[in-house]
Amino acid sequence: MELNKQKIIEALREVKDPKSGEDIISAQMVEQLETDEQNVSFSLLLPANMDSGTKNSLNFACIAAVNSVFPEAEVHIHVKTTVVQTAPTSIVPQIKNIIAVASGKGGVGKSTVALNLALGLKALGARVGIMDADVYGPSLPTMLGLQKQRPRIKDINGQPKIVPIEKYGIPSISMGYIIEPEQAVVLRGPRLAGIIKQFFQDCLWPELDYLIIDLPPGTGDVQLTLVQTVAVTGAVMVTTPQEVSLADAVKGMNMFRLPNVNVPILGVVENMAWFTPAELPNNKYYIFGQGGGKQLAKESNSVLLGQIPLVQAIREGGDNGLPAILNEDPMTKEAFMNVARQTLRQIAIRNEAMPPTSMVNVQS
């Protein structure tokens, strides 16, 4: 009598997983079902922590189920154990999402985008913090008007902890709060990595929905330390329209896509997309060219989160501790708010698409 696979599958549906009560076919515990003359073979996937008695019972129950429809069949079952891999315990469990803001080169306004993204998310009702990870060239204190501020140290169970400095309702930490503005920072890789880890482990970050990381330009030690220290939700790439900026941004983007880094690109922000003079508010002058942001988004298989204009009336704001999104210029404010909204949308899409755990098969 020829063995019918569909009848075997229906018979195995009568075997239940003792933990979930679901049948082993629906629970996807049966793999590689094959028939050859009077032989039936398949793999049975069982949790690694299942006791041997239950494993044996399931094994015999499967044999009995197949023999109930094909009494002469020889049933061969290969048991595999499955290990549920859960995410490692975070060193900052109070922070739900970590967003890296990166660029391939300096001078594209990455820090401006990072700070205004943080403020935009805050305006949308989120709890947001920002970390200035550009250790060699920290600019956050200047942009927030906090050049003379120093973080407090608080004793927690005998351990000194850094209290982030808050402004506009956003806690922040930066190397610029620790050194003098004119002091040169000379650090080798291991010490640099230690500072980034300290900004996570030794800072008293409050409960946050988003922590924005303002990365230094390029693809160096700080970027690698970040992805080795915490789980990064995604990266926002910043570029300007011109070709040289785009070429460097592609290199930065490709670093995040390396298998041992594997950080999703949430999208691209094109900064200085056009220039608008104060006396001609309706005019747009594409002094750096056009299309760089769209091209980078296409190459990263992501989206253009927004285009930020260079508006003469508000250029001095950021250097005086008043970020662009808090100025009265409606064009710039709306551009940054759009970036914040689009970033939230991309994070929601990613979180919905990613399963909470993954299964890895280990043969026993």
mmCIF file of C-alpha atoms in Angstrom:
data_model
loop_
_atom_site.group_PDB
_atom_site.id
_atom_site.type_symbol
_atom_site.label_atom_id
_atom_site.label_comp_id
_atom_site.label_asym_id
_atom_site.label_seq_id
_atom_site.Cartn_x
_atom_site.Cartn_y
_atom_site.Cartn_z
ATOM 1 C CA MET A 1 0.000 0.000 0.000
ATOM 2 C CA GLU A 2 1.382 3.389 -0.984
ATOM 3 C CA LEU A 3 1.930 5.793 1.907
ATOM 4 C CA ASN A 4 0.012 9.042 1.632
ATOM 5 C CA LYS A 5 1.771 12.077 3.146
ATOM 6 C CA GLN A 6 -1.419 14.031 3.670
ATOM 7 C CA LYS A 7 -2.977 11.191 5.673
ATOM 8 C CA ILE A 8 0.186 11.006 7.803
ATOM 9 C CA ILE A 9 0.037 14.749 8.458
ATOM 10 C CA GLU A 10 -3.622 14.547 9.460
ATOM 11 C CA ALA A 11 -2.799 11.653 11.805
ATOM 12 C CA LEU A 12 0.031 13.637 13.432
ATOM 13 C CA ARG A 13 -2.411 16.488 14.089
ATOM 14 C CA GLU A 14 -3.869 14.262 16.814
ATOM 15 C CA VAL A 15 -0.584 14.490 18.734
ATOM 16 C CA LYS A 16 -0.577 17.521 21.058
ATOM 17 C CA ASP A 17 2.287 19.588 22.436
ATOM 18 C CA PRO A 18 1.896 19.067 26.221
ATOM 19 C CA LYS A 19 3.057 22.617 26.956
ATOM 20 C CA SER A 20 0.847 24.642 24.600
ATOM 21 C CA GLY A 21 -1.898 22.101 23.880
ATOM 22 C CA GLU A 22 -1.459 22.822 20.167
ATOM 23 C CA ASP A 23 -1.106 19.932 17.742
ATOM 24 C CA ILE A 24 2.470 19.290 16.613
ATOM 25 C CA ILE A 25 1.721 20.121 12.956
ATOM 26 C CA SER A 26 0.251 23.554 13.703
ATOM 27 C CA ALA A 27 3.062 24.182 16.176
ATOM 28 C CA GLN A 28 5.563 23.504 13.359
ATOM 29 C CA MET A 29 7.265 20.779 15.368
ATOM 30 C CA VAL A 30 7.445 18.394 12.404
ATOM 31 C CA GLU A 31 10.017 18.894 9.647
ATOM 32 C CA GLN A 32 11.341 17.016 6.612
ATOM 33 C CA LEU A 33 8.548 14.464 6.390
ATOM 34 C CA GLU A 34 9.495 11.824 3.794
ATOM 35 C CA THR A 35 8.091 8.474 2.691
ATOM 36 C CA ASP A 36 9.952 5.657 0.946
ATOM 37 C CA GLU A 37 8.072 2.423 0.271
ATOM 38 C CA GLN A 38 6.929 1.403 3.797
ATOM 39 C CA ASN A 39 9.253 3.852 5.601
ATOM 40 C CA VAL A 40 8.132 7.149 7.144
ATOM 41 C CA SER A 41 10.794 9.536 8.399
ATOM 42 C CA PHE A 42 10.630 13.049 9.841
ATOM 43 C CA SER A 43 12.303 15.338 12.353
ATOM 44 C CA LEU A 44 10.518 16.215 15.584
ATOM 45 C CA LEU A 45 11.474 19.604 17.053
ATOM 46 C CA LEU A 46 11.288 19.671 20.852
ATOM 47 C CA PRO A 47 12.321 22.335 23.387
ATOM 48 C CA ALA A 48 15.762 21.752 24.892
ATOM 49 C CA ASN A 49 14.368 22.002 28.432
ATOM 50 C CA MET A 50 11.734 19.284 27.881
ATOM 51 C CA ASP A 51 12.253 16.324 30.221
ATOM 52 C CA SER A 52 13.201 12.967 28.739
ATOM 53 C CA GLY A 53 9.968 11.299 29.839
ATOM 54 C CA THR A 54 7.839 13.770 27.883
ATOM 55 C CA LYS A 55 10.126 13.473 24.873
ATOM 56 C CA ASN A 56 9.726 9.677 24.874
ATOM 57 C CA SER A 57 5.947 9.989 25.232
ATOM 58 C CA LEU A 58 5.740 12.317 22.230
ATOM 59 C CA ASN A 59 7.998 10.039 20.228
ATOM 60 C CA PHE A 60 5.778 6.991 20.882
ATOM 61 C CA ALA A 61 2.618 9.051 20.318
ATOM 62 C CA CYS A 62 3.890 10.011 16.843
ATOM 63 C CA ILE A 63 4.654 6.393 15.978
ATOM 64 C CA ALA A 64 1.213 5.314 17.157
ATOM 65 C CA ALA A 65 -0.467 8.092 15.153
ATOM 66 C CA VAL A 66 1.228 7.055 11.914
ATOM 67 C CA ASN A 67 0.526 3.352 12.540
ATOM 68 C CA SER A 68 -3.123 4.168 13.138
ATOM 69 C CA VAL A 69 -3.493 4.945 9.421
ATOM 70 C CA PHE A 70 -0.671 2.789 8.059
ATOM 71 C CA PRO A 71 -0.174 -0.226 10.398
ATOM 72 C CA GLU A 72 2.659 -1.720 8.333
ATOM 73 C CA ALA A 73 4.706 1.488 8.166
ATOM 74 C CA GLU A 74 8.160 1.690 9.740
ATOM 75 C CA VAL A 75 8.398 5.072 11.506
ATOM 76 C CA HIS A 76 11.800 6.724 11.931
ATOM 77 C CA ILE A 77 11.878 9.896 14.034
ATOM 78 C CA HIS A 78 14.911 12.157 14.374
ATOM 79 C CA VAL A 79 14.549 14.340 17.471
ATOM 80 C CA LYS A 80 15.973 17.866 17.333
ATOM 81 C CA THR A 81 16.058 20.244 20.264
ATOM 82 C CA THR A 82 15.221 23.905 19.759
ATOM 83 C CA VAL A 83 16.773 26.684 21.783
ATOM 84 C CA VAL A 84 14.780 29.887 22.171
ATOM 85 C CA GLN A 85 17.174 32.782 21.867
ATOM 86 C CA THR A 86 15.938 35.816 23.725
ATOM 87 C CA ALA A 87 17.541 39.197 23.616
ATOM 88 C CA PRO A 88 20.342 39.612 26.153
ATOM 89 C CA THR A 89 19.590 41.703 29.211
ATOM 90 C CA SER A 90 20.092 45.344 28.309
ATOM 91 C CA ILE A 91 22.469 47.492 30.336
ATOM 92 C CA VAL A 92 19.896 50.285 29.921
ATOM 93 C CA PRO A 93 16.552 48.487 30.303
ATOM 94 C CA GLN A 94 14.798 51.792 30.993
ATOM 95 C CA ILE A 95 15.467 52.921 27.397
ATOM 96 C CA LYS A 96 13.058 51.430 24.859
ATOM 97 C CA ASN A 97 14.682 52.523 21.586
ATOM 98 C CA ILE A 98 18.179 53.684 20.681
ATOM 99 C CA ILE A 99 18.500 55.644 17.432
ATOM 100 C CA ALA A 100 21.920 56.355 15.928
ATOM 101 C CA VAL A 101 22.279 59.493 13.814
ATOM 102 C CA ALA A 102 25.247 59.057 11.496
ATOM 103 C CA SER A 103 27.000 60.451 8.453
ATOM 104 C CA GLY A 104 29.937 59.452 6.327
ATOM 105 C CA LYS A 105 31.667 62.825 6.603
ATOM 106 C CA GLY A 106 31.721 65.886 8.820
ATOM 107 C CA GLY A 107 30.100 69.203 8.080
ATOM 108 C CA VAL A 108 26.739 67.888 6.892
ATOM 109 C CA GLY A 109 24.800 69.036 9.964
ATOM 110 C CA LYS A 110 24.504 65.642 11.644
ATOM 111 C CA SER A 111 24.511 67.082 15.165
ATOM 112 C CA THR A 112 21.887 69.641 14.149
ATOM 113 C CA VAL A 113 19.680 66.866 12.822
ATOM 114 C CA ALA A 114 20.241 64.710 15.922
ATOM 115 C CA LEU A 115 19.269 67.469 18.359
ATOM 116 C CA ASN A 116 16.254 68.634 16.371
ATOM 117 C CA LEU A 117 15.093 65.042 15.888
ATOM 118 C CA ALA A 118 15.212 64.635 19.665
ATOM 119 C CA LEU A 119 13.238 67.839 20.175
ATOM 120 C CA GLY A 120 10.747 66.842 17.479
ATOM 121 C CA LEU A 121 10.102 63.490 19.138
ATOM 122 C CA LYS A 122 9.711 65.308 22.451
ATOM 123 C CA ALA A 123 7.143 67.642 20.870
ATOM 124 C CA LEU A 124 5.220 64.571 19.699
ATOM 125 C CA GLY A 125 4.878 63.418 23.308
ATOM 126 C CA ALA A 126 7.804 60.994 23.635
ATOM 127 C CA ARG A 127 10.325 60.801 26.479
ATOM 128 C CA VAL A 128 13.650 61.531 24.801
ATOM 129 C CA GLY A 129 17.324 61.807 25.722
ATOM 130 C CA ILE A 130 20.403 62.563 23.635
ATOM 131 C CA MET A 131 23.994 61.332 23.854
ATOM 132 C CA ASP A 132 26.816 63.202 22.147
ATOM 133 C CA ALA A 133 29.065 60.298 21.115
ATOM 134 C CA ASP A 134 31.333 62.541 19.020
ATOM 135 C CA VAL A 135 34.038 62.434 21.677
ATOM 136 C CA TYR A 136 36.697 64.224 19.618
ATOM 137 C CA GLY A 137 34.429 67.079 18.514
ATOM 138 C CA PRO A 138 31.505 67.400 20.931
ATOM 139 C CA SER A 139 29.076 70.093 19.811
ATOM 140 C CA LEU A 140 25.986 69.408 21.912
ATOM 141 C CA PRO A 141 26.911 71.809 24.789
ATOM 142 C CA THR A 142 27.279 74.674 22.296
ATOM 143 C CA MET A 143 24.040 73.865 20.501
ATOM 144 C CA LEU A 144 22.172 73.757 23.813
ATOM 145 C CA GLY A 145 23.939 76.806 25.271
ATOM 146 C CA LEU A 146 25.410 74.701 28.090
ATOM 147 C CA GLN A 147 29.136 75.297 27.515
ATOM 148 C CA LYS A 148 29.894 76.069 31.161
ATOM 149 C CA GLN A 149 27.734 73.342 32.664
ATOM 150 C CA ARG A 150 29.157 70.288 34.426
ATOM 151 C CA PRO A 151 27.137 67.144 35.235
ATOM 152 C CA ARG A 152 26.461 66.289 38.873
ATOM 153 C CA ILE A 153 27.793 63.081 40.381
ATOM 154 C CA LYS A 154 25.392 61.077 42.523
ATOM 155 C CA ASP A 155 26.284 58.197 44.819
ATOM 156 C CA ILE A 156 24.184 55.093 44.104
ATOM 157 C CA ASN A 157 24.924 52.190 46.461
ATOM 158 C CA GLY A 158 28.507 53.317 46.834
ATOM 159 C CA GLN A 159 28.986 53.812 43.079
ATOM 160 C CA PRO A 160 29.429 57.310 41.574
ATOM 161 C CA LYS A 161 26.959 57.913 38.751
ATOM 162 C CA ILE A 162 26.709 60.795 36.273
ATOM 163 C CA VAL A 163 23.462 62.770 36.199
ATOM 164 C CA PRO A 164 22.694 63.879 32.626
ATOM 165 C CA ILE A 165 22.145 67.596 32.160
ATOM 166 C CA GLU A 166 18.605 68.490 31.156
ATOM 167 C CA LYS A 167 17.406 71.308 28.927
ATOM 168 C CA TYR A 168 14.118 71.709 27.030
ATOM 169 C CA GLY A 169 12.968 68.605 28.920
ATOM 170 C CA ILE A 170 15.682 66.429 27.341
ATOM 171 C CA PRO A 171 18.483 64.835 29.417
ATOM 172 C CA SER A 172 21.857 64.896 27.664
ATOM 173 C CA ILE A 173 25.450 63.776 28.121
ATOM 174 C CA SER A 174 28.531 64.881 26.222
ATOM 175 C CA MET A 175 32.309 64.844 26.511
ATOM 176 C CA GLY A 176 31.940 68.594 26.143
ATOM 177 C CA TYR A 177 30.435 68.733 29.652
ATOM 178 C CA ILE A 178 33.569 67.149 31.091
ATOM 179 C CA ILE A 179 36.466 68.893 29.310
ATOM 180 C CA GLU A 180 37.211 72.549 28.642
ATOM 181 C CA PRO A 181 36.054 73.852 25.239
ATOM 182 C CA GLU A 182 39.615 74.463 24.038
ATOM 183 C CA GLN A 183 40.989 71.189 25.390
ATOM 184 C CA ALA A 184 42.143 68.682 22.785
ATOM 185 C CA VAL A 185 40.857 65.137 23.173
ATOM 186 C CA VAL A 186 43.542 62.535 22.432
ATOM 187 C CA LEU A 187 42.303 58.991 22.998
ATOM 188 C CA ARG A 188 43.197 55.589 21.655
ATOM 189 C CA GLY A 189 40.551 53.027 20.704
ATOM 190 C CA PRO A 190 40.169 51.153 24.032
ATOM 191 C CA ARG A 191 39.833 54.351 26.068
ATOM 192 C CA LEU A 192 37.422 55.770 23.525
ATOM 193 C CA ALA A 193 35.298 52.634 23.807
ATOM 194 C CA GLY A 194 35.418 52.916 27.592
ATOM 195 C CA ILE A 195 33.946 56.412 27.512
ATOM 196 C CA ILE A 196 31.044 55.356 25.290
ATOM 197 C CA LYS A 197 30.286 52.418 27.592
ATOM 198 C CA GLN A 198 30.495 54.743 30.596
ATOM 199 C CA PHE A 199 27.937 57.064 28.980
ATOM 200 C CA PHE A 200 25.541 54.100 29.087
ATOM 201 C CA GLN A 201 26.487 52.227 32.246
ATOM 202 C CA ASP A 202 27.437 55.075 34.570
ATOM 203 C CA CYS A 203 24.799 57.636 33.588
ATOM 204 C CA LEU A 204 21.495 57.863 35.430
ATOM 205 C CA TRP A 205 19.281 57.859 32.369
ATOM 206 C CA PRO A 206 15.584 58.152 33.256
ATOM 207 C CA GLU A 207 12.815 56.115 31.607
ATOM 208 C CA LEU A 208 13.065 57.003 27.911
ATOM 209 C CA ASP A 209 11.132 56.083 24.810
ATOM 210 C CA TYR A 210 14.058 57.156 22.617
ATOM 211 C CA LEU A 211 17.737 57.857 23.162
ATOM 212 C CA ILE A 212 19.284 59.695 20.219
ATOM 213 C CA ILE A 213 22.991 58.991 19.664
ATOM 214 C CA ASP A 214 24.890 61.711 17.810
ATOM 215 C CA LEU A 215 27.740 59.689 16.287
ATOM 216 C CA PRO A 216 31.025 61.092 14.990
ATOM 217 C CA PRO A 217 31.480 61.083 11.218
ATOM 218 C CA GLY A 218 33.021 58.058 9.571
ATOM 219 C CA THR A 219 33.153 54.380 10.497
ATOM 220 C CA GLY A 220 35.447 54.083 13.493
ATOM 221 C CA ASP A 221 35.740 52.759 17.038
ATOM 222 C CA VAL A 222 32.751 54.670 18.428
ATOM 223 C CA GLN A 223 30.324 53.158 15.925
ATOM 224 C CA LEU A 224 31.570 49.619 16.567
ATOM 225 C CA THR A 225 31.548 50.120 20.349
ATOM 226 C CA LEU A 226 27.948 51.347 20.185
ATOM 227 C CA VAL A 227 26.609 48.263 18.410
ATOM 228 C CA GLN A 228 28.651 45.975 20.689
ATOM 229 C CA THR A 229 27.351 47.665 23.851
ATOM 230 C CA VAL A 230 23.612 48.117 23.259
ATOM 231 C CA ALA A 231 20.890 46.981 20.876
ATOM 232 C CA VAL A 232 20.438 49.795 18.351
ATOM 233 C CA THR A 233 16.893 50.119 17.000
ATOM 234 C CA GLY A 234 18.029 51.755 13.787
ATOM 235 C CA ALA A 235 20.187 54.398 12.150
ATOM 236 C CA VAL A 236 19.252 57.708 10.561
ATOM 237 C CA MET A 237 21.714 58.722 7.833
ATOM 238 C CA VAL A 238 22.397 62.412 7.241
ATOM 239 C CA THR A 239 23.702 63.752 3.937
ATOM 240 C CA THR A 240 23.713 66.916 1.874
ATOM 241 C CA PRO A 241 22.734 66.931 -1.811
ATOM 242 C CA GLN A 242 26.229 67.115 -3.324
ATOM 243 C CA GLU A 243 27.989 64.066 -4.721
ATOM 244 C CA VAL A 244 30.998 64.043 -2.368
ATOM 245 C CA SER A 245 28.726 63.943 0.683
ATOM 246 C CA LEU A 246 26.642 61.184 -0.875
ATOM 247 C CA ALA A 247 29.710 59.041 -1.609
ATOM 248 C CA ASP A 248 30.849 59.203 2.016
ATOM 249 C CA ALA A 249 27.337 58.639 3.333
ATOM 250 C CA VAL A 250 27.111 55.402 1.328
ATOM 251 C CA LYS A 251 30.247 54.143 3.124
ATOM 252 C CA GLY A 252 28.723 54.967 6.494
ATOM 253 C CA MET A 253 25.486 53.281 5.506
ATOM 254 C CA ASN A 254 27.313 50.129 4.374
ATOM 255 C CA MET A 255 29.012 49.866 7.767
ATOM 256 C CA PHE A 256 25.618 49.483 9.463
ATOM 257 C CA ARG A 257 24.684 46.804 6.947
ATOM 258 C CA LEU A 258 27.717 44.603 7.657
ATOM 259 C CA PRO A 259 26.678 41.158 9.014
ATOM 260 C CA ASN A 260 28.502 41.691 12.318
ATOM 261 C CA VAL A 261 26.855 45.119 12.793
ATOM 262 C CA ASN A 262 23.391 44.575 11.270
ATOM 263 C CA VAL A 263 21.644 47.822 12.222
ATOM 264 C CA PRO A 264 18.539 48.701 10.134
ATOM 265 C CA ILE A 265 18.613 51.981 8.221
ATOM 266 C CA LEU A 266 15.458 53.812 9.283
ATOM 267 C CA GLY A 267 15.849 56.449 6.609
ATOM 268 C CA VAL A 268 17.780 59.402 5.239
ATOM 269 C CA VAL A 269 17.686 63.100 6.099
ATOM 270 C CA GLU A 270 18.889 65.479 3.403
ATOM 271 C CA ASN A 271 20.222 68.548 5.197
ATOM 272 C CA MET A 272 20.817 71.921 3.522
ATOM 273 C CA ALA A 273 18.556 70.735 0.704
ATOM 274 C CA TRP A 274 18.195 74.303 -0.558
ATOM 275 C CA PHE A 275 18.919 77.885 0.544
ATOM 276 C CA THR A 276 16.214 80.447 1.269
ATOM 277 C CA PRO A 277 17.332 84.053 1.971
ATOM 278 C CA ALA A 278 15.539 86.152 4.564
ATOM 279 C CA GLU A 279 14.405 88.760 2.047
ATOM 280 C CA LEU A 280 12.987 86.142 -0.361
ATOM 281 C CA PRO A 281 11.247 83.561 1.850
ATOM 282 C CA ASN A 282 9.482 81.853 -1.068
ATOM 283 C CA ASN A 283 12.630 81.307 -3.114
ATOM 284 C CA LYS A 284 14.676 78.096 -3.160
ATOM 285 C CA TYR A 285 18.281 78.059 -4.374
ATOM 286 C CA TYR A 286 19.787 74.590 -4.761
ATOM 287 C CA ILE A 287 23.352 75.678 -4.061
ATOM 288 C CA PHE A 288 24.549 72.125 -3.291
ATOM 289 C CA GLY A 289 22.660 70.391 -6.091
ATOM 290 C CA GLN A 290 19.627 68.132 -5.872
ATOM 291 C CA GLY A 291 18.701 64.491 -5.371
ATOM 292 C CA GLY A 292 21.411 63.281 -2.956
ATOM 293 C CA GLY A 293 18.976 62.285 -0.219
ATOM 294 C CA LYS A 294 16.688 60.362 -2.558
ATOM 295 C CA GLN A 295 19.651 58.539 -4.082
ATOM 296 C CA LEU A 296 21.000 57.485 -0.670
ATOM 297 C CA ALA A 297 17.548 56.315 0.420
ATOM 298 C CA LYS A 298 17.310 54.236 -2.741
ATOM 299 C CA GLU A 299 20.742 52.675 -2.207
ATOM 300 C CA SER A 300 19.945 51.858 1.429
ATOM 301 C CA ASN A 301 16.533 50.434 0.520
ATOM 302 C CA SER A 302 14.988 52.862 3.000
ATOM 303 C CA VAL A 303 13.054 56.133 2.752
ATOM 304 C CA LEU A 304 13.744 59.851 2.607
ATOM 305 C CA LEU A 305 12.652 61.002 6.065
ATOM 306 C CA GLY A 306 12.766 64.651 5.087
ATOM 307 C CA GLN A 307 14.611 67.568 3.512
ATOM 308 C CA ILE A 308 15.894 70.364 5.735
ATOM 309 C CA PRO A 309 16.253 73.827 4.163
ATOM 310 C CA LEU A 310 19.030 76.272 4.954
ATOM 311 C CA VAL A 311 17.085 79.385 5.960
ATOM 312 C CA GLN A 312 19.100 82.532 6.534
ATOM 313 C CA ALA A 313 16.794 83.929 9.205
ATOM 314 C CA ILE A 314 17.474 81.095 11.690
ATOM 315 C CA ARG A 315 21.098 80.124 10.981
ATOM 316 C CA GLU A 316 22.394 81.786 14.131
ATOM 317 C CA GLY A 317 19.844 80.158 16.400
ATOM 318 C CA GLY A 318 21.589 76.843 16.975
ATOM 319 C CA ASP A 319 24.862 78.471 17.981
ATOM 320 C CA ASN A 320 23.090 80.495 20.659
ATOM 321 C CA GLY A 321 21.492 77.565 22.422
ATOM 322 C CA LEU A 322 18.207 77.790 20.547
ATOM 323 C CA PRO A 323 17.860 74.806 18.195
ATOM 324 C CA ALA A 324 16.246 75.351 14.805
ATOM 325 C CA ILE A 325 13.033 73.529 15.692
ATOM 326 C CA LEU A 326 12.425 76.027 18.533
ATOM 327 C CA ASN A 327 12.888 79.074 16.303
ATOM 328 C CA GLU A 328 9.931 80.875 14.846
ATOM 329 C CA ASP A 329 10.782 79.993 11.215
ATOM 330 C CA PRO A 330 7.845 77.757 10.188
ATOM 331 C CA MET A 331 9.621 76.169 7.198
ATOM 332 C CA THR A 332 12.497 74.739 9.214
ATOM 333 C CA LYS A 333 10.339 73.756 12.166
ATOM 334 C CA GLU A 334 7.872 71.853 9.998
ATOM 335 C CA ALA A 335 10.739 70.143 8.128
ATOM 336 C CA PHE A 336 12.191 68.790 11.375
ATOM 337 C CA MET A 337 8.772 67.829 12.712
ATOM 338 C CA ASN A 338 8.180 65.867 9.525
ATOM 339 C CA VAL A 339 11.496 64.035 10.069
ATOM 340 C CA ALA A 340 10.399 63.157 13.619
ATOM 341 C CA ARG A 341 7.010 61.873 12.441
ATOM 342 C CA GLN A 342 8.536 59.808 9.652
ATOM 343 C CA THR A 343 11.154 58.362 12.011
ATOM 344 C CA LEU A 344 8.418 57.245 14.414
ATOM 345 C CA ARG A 345 6.601 55.611 11.516
ATOM 346 C CA GLN A 346 9.684 53.687 10.398
ATOM 347 C CA ILE A 347 10.383 52.493 13.954
ATOM 348 C CA ALA A 348 6.785 51.297 14.283
ATOM 349 C CA ILE A 349 7.068 49.394 10.994
ATOM 350 C CA ARG A 350 10.315 47.771 12.100
ATOM 351 C CA ASN A 351 9.051 46.815 15.558
ATOM 352 C CA GLU A 352 5.948 45.253 14.027
ATOM 353 C CA ALA A 353 7.991 43.282 11.498
ATOM 354 C CA MET A 354 10.576 41.908 13.957
ATOM 355 C CA PRO A 355 9.557 38.882 16.057
ATOM 356 C CA PRO A 356 10.327 39.050 19.813
ATOM 357 C CA THR A 357 12.391 35.836 19.728
ATOM 358 C CA SER A 358 13.983 33.589 17.143
ATOM 359 C CA MET A 359 14.422 29.833 17.061
ATOM 360 C CA VAL A 360 17.740 28.152 16.396
ATOM 361 C CA ASN A 361 17.818 24.457 15.638
ATOM 362 C CA VAL A 362 20.417 22.366 17.433
ATOM 363 C CA GLN A 363 20.623 18.727 16.504
ATOM 364 C CA SER A 364 20.705 16.273 19.369
#
